[in-house]
Short mmCIF file of C-alpha atoms in Angstrom, two decimals:
data_model
loop_
_atom_site.label_atom_id
_atom_site.label_comp_id
_atom_site.label_asym_id
_atom_site.label_seq_id
_atom_site.Cartn_x
_atom_site.Cartn_y
_atom_site.Cartn_z
CA LYS C 713 4.49 30.23 2.39
CA ASN C 714 3.26 26.80 3.42
CA GLN C 715 1.33 25.10 0.66
CA VAL C 716 -0.27 21.73 0.00
CA GLU C 717 -1.15 20.75 -3.56
CA GLN C 718 -3.21 17.73 -4.44
CA SER C 719 -3.67 15.97 -7.75
CA PRO C 720 -5.72 15.13 -9.60
CA GLN C 721 -8.52 17.55 -8.73
CA SER C 722 -11.05 14.88 -9.60
CA LEU C 723 -11.01 11.26 -10.65
CA ILE C 724 -13.56 8.76 -11.90
CA ILE C 725 -12.85 5.04 -11.66
CA LEU C 726 -14.76 1.81 -12.02
CA GLU C 727 -15.69 -0.18 -8.96
CA GLY C 728 -13.03 -2.73 -8.10
CA LYS C 729 -10.17 -0.74 -9.65
CA ASN C 730 -7.25 0.75 -7.76
CA CYS C 731 -6.26 4.39 -7.72
CA THR C 732 -3.58 6.66 -6.30
CA LEU C 733 -4.00 10.22 -5.11
CA GLN C 734 -1.05 12.60 -4.82
CA CYS C 735 -0.09 15.27 -2.31
CA ASN C 736 2.91 17.60 -2.66
CA TYR C 737 3.75 20.03 0.09
CA THR C 738 6.06 22.88 0.88
CA VAL C 739 5.58 23.00 4.63
CA SER C 740 8.45 23.60 7.00
CA PRO C 741 9.41 22.50 9.54
CA PHE C 742 7.43 19.34 8.89
CA SER C 743 5.62 17.70 11.80
CA ASN C 744 3.16 15.21 10.35
CA LEU C 745 0.87 14.53 7.39
CA ARG C 746 -2.71 13.32 7.53
CA TRP C 747 -5.23 12.08 5.02
CA TYR C 748 -8.91 12.69 5.59
CA LYS C 749 -11.98 11.38 3.76
CA GLN C 750 -14.89 13.77 3.40
CA ASP C 751 -18.27 12.65 2.14
CA THR C 752 -20.32 15.35 0.45
CA GLY C 753 -21.91 17.63 3.03
CA ARG C 754 -20.26 15.84 5.95
CA GLY C 755 -17.27 16.46 8.17
CA PRO C 756 -13.85 15.00 7.29
CA VAL C 757 -12.86 11.71 8.90
CA SER C 758 -9.23 10.81 9.59
CA LEU C 759 -7.75 7.94 7.56
CA THR C 760 -4.05 8.04 8.46
CA ILE C 761 -1.46 10.19 10.19
CA MET C 762 2.22 9.90 9.29
CA THR C 763 5.27 11.35 10.98
CA PHE C 764 8.66 12.11 9.48
CA SER C 765 10.07 8.63 10.11
CA GLU C 766 7.18 6.69 8.61
CA ASN C 767 7.22 5.66 4.95
CA THR C 768 4.02 3.65 4.71
CA LYS C 769 0.88 3.26 6.75
CA SER C 770 -2.21 1.23 5.96
CA ASN C 771 -5.81 1.45 7.10
CA GLY C 772 -7.75 -1.36 5.49
CA ARG C 773 -7.86 -0.75 1.74
CA TYR C 774 -6.17 2.62 2.17
CA THR C 775 -2.37 2.83 2.08
CA ALA C 776 -0.54 6.11 2.54
CA THR C 777 3.10 6.69 1.66
CA LEU C 778 5.38 9.53 2.62
CA ASP C 779 8.67 10.65 1.09
CA ALA C 780 9.93 13.41 3.37
CA ASP C 781 12.91 14.09 1.11
CA THR C 782 10.81 14.96 -1.93
CA LYS C 783 7.92 16.24 0.21
CA GLN C 784 5.41 13.98 -1.44
CA SER C 785 2.70 11.70 -0.15
CA SER C 786 0.29 9.39 -1.88
CA LEU C 787 -2.91 7.64 -0.89
CA HIS C 788 -3.53 4.35 -2.64
CA ILE C 789 -7.01 2.85 -2.62
CA THR C 790 -7.25 -0.83 -3.41
CA ALA C 791 -10.28 -2.59 -4.88
CA SER C 792 -12.41 0.55 -4.81
CA GLN C 793 -16.03 0.46 -3.64
CA LEU C 794 -18.92 2.79 -4.34
CA SER C 795 -18.65 4.01 -0.75
CA ASP C 796 -15.16 5.32 -1.50
CA SER C 797 -16.77 8.14 -3.50
CA ALA C 798 -15.75 11.23 -1.55
CA SER C 799 -13.18 14.00 -1.36
CA TYR C 800 -9.78 13.08 0.03
CA ILE C 801 -7.93 15.85 1.80
CA CYS C 802 -4.22 15.98 2.57
CA VAL C 803 -3.31 18.01 5.66
CA VAL C 804 0.26 18.88 6.62
CA SER C 805 1.28 20.09 10.05
CA ALA C 806 4.19 22.49 10.53
CA ARG C 807 5.83 22.78 13.89
CA ALA C 808 6.11 26.29 15.31
CA GLY C 809 7.72 26.23 18.73
CA THR C 810 5.40 24.29 20.99
CA ALA C 811 2.52 24.80 18.60
CA SER C 812 1.78 23.52 15.16
CA LYS C 813 -0.14 24.89 12.23
CA LEU C 814 -2.19 22.89 9.78
CA THR C 815 -2.26 23.55 6.05
CA PHE C 816 -5.08 21.89 4.13
CA GLY C 817 -5.02 20.82 0.51
CA THR C 818 -8.04 21.49 -1.67
CA GLY C 819 -8.78 17.79 -1.97
CA THR C 820 -9.23 15.21 -4.71
CA ARG C 821 -12.81 14.36 -5.53
CA LEU C 822 -13.10 10.64 -6.26
CA GLN C 823 -16.12 9.09 -7.92
CA VAL C 824 -16.43 5.31 -8.10
CA THR C 825 -18.92 4.05 -10.67
CA LEU C 826 -20.40 0.73 -11.72
CA ASP O 7 -21.99 8.02 21.50
CA GLY O 8 -19.01 10.34 21.74
CA GLY O 9 -18.64 12.99 19.14
CA ILE O 10 -19.08 16.54 17.99
CA THR O 11 -22.55 17.92 17.38
CA GLN O 12 -23.11 20.97 15.23
CA SER O 13 -26.42 22.73 14.84
CA PRO O 14 -28.25 23.77 12.86
CA LYS O 15 -27.28 21.80 9.76
CA TYR O 16 -28.72 24.51 7.48
CA LEU O 17 -29.07 28.18 8.31
CA PHE O 18 -30.15 31.17 6.29
CA ARG O 19 -29.05 34.66 7.18
CA LYS O 20 -30.47 37.94 6.06
CA GLU O 21 -28.24 40.87 5.23
CA GLY O 22 -27.13 42.69 8.37
CA GLN O 23 -28.10 39.88 10.70
CA ASN O 24 -25.91 38.06 13.21
CA VAL O 25 -26.25 34.30 13.46
CA THR O 26 -24.75 31.77 15.85
CA LEU O 27 -23.64 28.24 15.02
CA SER O 28 -23.60 25.79 17.88
CA CYS O 29 -20.85 23.23 18.53
CA GLU O 30 -20.90 20.74 21.40
CA GLN O 31 -18.46 17.90 22.07
CA ASN O 32 -18.55 15.09 24.62
CA LEU O 33 -15.06 13.78 23.88
CA ASN O 34 -13.54 15.60 26.85
CA HIS O 35 -11.19 17.38 24.45
CA ASP O 36 -9.44 20.51 25.60
CA ALA O 37 -9.01 22.12 22.19
CA MET O 38 -11.76 23.20 19.82
CA TYR O 39 -11.66 24.86 16.41
CA TRP O 40 -13.83 26.48 13.77
CA TYR O 41 -13.02 26.11 10.09
CA ARG O 42 -14.62 27.50 6.98
CA GLN O 43 -14.79 25.49 3.76
CA ASP O 44 -15.42 27.10 0.37
CA PRO O 45 -15.60 25.29 -2.99
CA GLY O 46 -12.14 24.74 -4.49
CA GLN O 47 -10.34 25.90 -1.37
CA GLY O 48 -8.78 24.14 1.57
CA LEU O 49 -10.22 24.50 5.03
CA ARG O 50 -9.34 27.80 6.65
CA LEU O 51 -9.06 28.35 10.39
CA ILE O 52 -11.38 30.99 11.87
CA TYR O 53 -10.80 30.65 15.62
CA TYR O 54 -9.46 28.08 18.02
CA SER O 55 -9.53 27.57 21.77
CA GLN O 56 -7.06 25.59 23.83
CA ILE O 57 -8.82 25.87 27.19
CA VAL O 58 -11.95 27.30 28.71
CA ASN O 59 -12.21 31.09 28.66
CA ASP O 60 -9.37 31.38 26.16
CA PHE O 61 -9.43 31.57 22.38
CA GLN O 62 -7.18 32.74 19.56
CA LYS O 63 -7.81 34.18 16.13
CA GLY O 64 -7.07 32.00 13.15
CA ASP O 65 -6.31 33.07 9.61
CA ILE O 66 -9.73 34.54 8.76
CA ALA O 67 -11.22 35.78 12.04
CA GLU O 68 -12.59 39.09 10.77
CA GLY O 69 -16.37 39.22 10.98
CA TYR O 70 -16.59 36.29 13.39
CA SER O 71 -16.68 35.95 17.18
CA VAL O 72 -16.54 33.00 19.57
CA SER O 73 -16.82 32.17 23.25
CA ARG O 74 -15.61 29.24 25.35
CA GLU O 75 -17.46 29.38 28.65
CA LYS O 76 -17.66 25.61 28.97
CA LYS O 77 -15.22 22.89 27.91
CA GLU O 78 -17.91 21.16 25.88
CA SER O 79 -19.15 24.17 23.94
CA PHE O 80 -17.61 26.52 21.38
CA PRO O 81 -20.28 28.58 19.57
CA LEU O 82 -19.41 30.68 16.54
CA THR O 83 -21.21 33.94 15.77
CA VAL O 84 -21.14 35.18 12.20
CA THR O 85 -21.63 38.91 12.44
CA SER O 86 -22.94 41.38 9.89
CA ALA O 87 -19.33 42.50 9.43
CA GLN O 88 -18.59 39.26 7.58
CA LYS O 89 -19.29 40.31 4.01
CA ASN O 90 -19.22 36.89 2.38
CA PRO O 91 -20.50 34.41 4.96
CA THR O 92 -22.02 31.83 2.63
CA ALA O 93 -19.96 28.69 3.25
CA PHE O 94 -19.77 25.30 4.96
CA TYR O 95 -18.62 25.66 8.57
CA LEU O 96 -16.85 22.87 10.41
CA CYS O 97 -16.28 22.61 14.13
CA ALA O 98 -13.48 20.35 15.32
CA SER O 99 -11.73 19.26 18.48
CA SER O 100 -8.56 17.52 19.61
CA ILE O 101 -7.38 16.05 22.89
CA GLN O 102 -5.09 18.94 23.58
CA GLY O 103 -4.13 22.14 21.90
CA PRO O 104 -2.52 23.76 20.19
CA LEU O 105 -2.87 21.16 17.43
CA TYR O 106 0.40 19.50 18.32
CA GLY O 107 0.51 16.00 16.95
CA ASN O 108 -3.11 15.22 17.76
CA THR O 109 -5.77 13.92 15.45
CA ILE O 110 -8.49 16.47 14.87
CA TYR O 111 -12.06 15.22 14.93
CA PHE O 112 -14.67 17.10 12.94
CA GLY O 113 -18.37 17.64 13.36
CA GLU O 114 -20.85 17.13 10.54
CA GLY O 115 -20.77 20.76 9.46
CA SER O 116 -23.27 23.58 9.09
CA TRP O 117 -24.30 25.21 5.84
CA LEU O 118 -24.81 28.97 6.09
CA THR O 119 -26.44 30.83 3.22
CA VAL O 120 -27.08 34.55 2.91
CA VAL O 121 -30.49 35.40 1.46
#
């Protein structure tokens, strides 16, 4: 069964600090992995998408890594801001013929405080 | 502005009542999707549509129905057969289906509560 597990479930950090969110998956055959940011009560917004051959991808203060061998990904947030407070969702795509199926993690809820 | 518009943002349903959630996109995307989000769970796929007049069941389609009469519109009806409909519903779209390699764009969501 395809699964995506994220850790920690929740995290509180001080503004200006860095943090790293983890995503472990058991999805096969792997197609790509995406990180989304979801503000409370809003729709998710895409941060990065990574394919099998990509190890690192950055989007401003967000840097995602992917280790396809260990089936792990991380999202590193640098110099956090209050606006980073949100849930971060890891989504893994499995290829099935000409189609693909998405498996969503349950998210990490990040709170950035003063 | 291009995007996905869901309405209403908040909806209350009485027991035994059908309700319809609207989803409109002006991104010219072929594929559209409906997801359900419950606390502590990942998003779950209800239905998706790759082209007009065609749609497929997702993982939790029971108690829901959809139509795709126009490319821009993909309404979701929550029927009385759905026994636990209280949730946050997200409509999404992508350039082409079926989900292959494309970024999925989400609407702002609709909260449905049973009263």
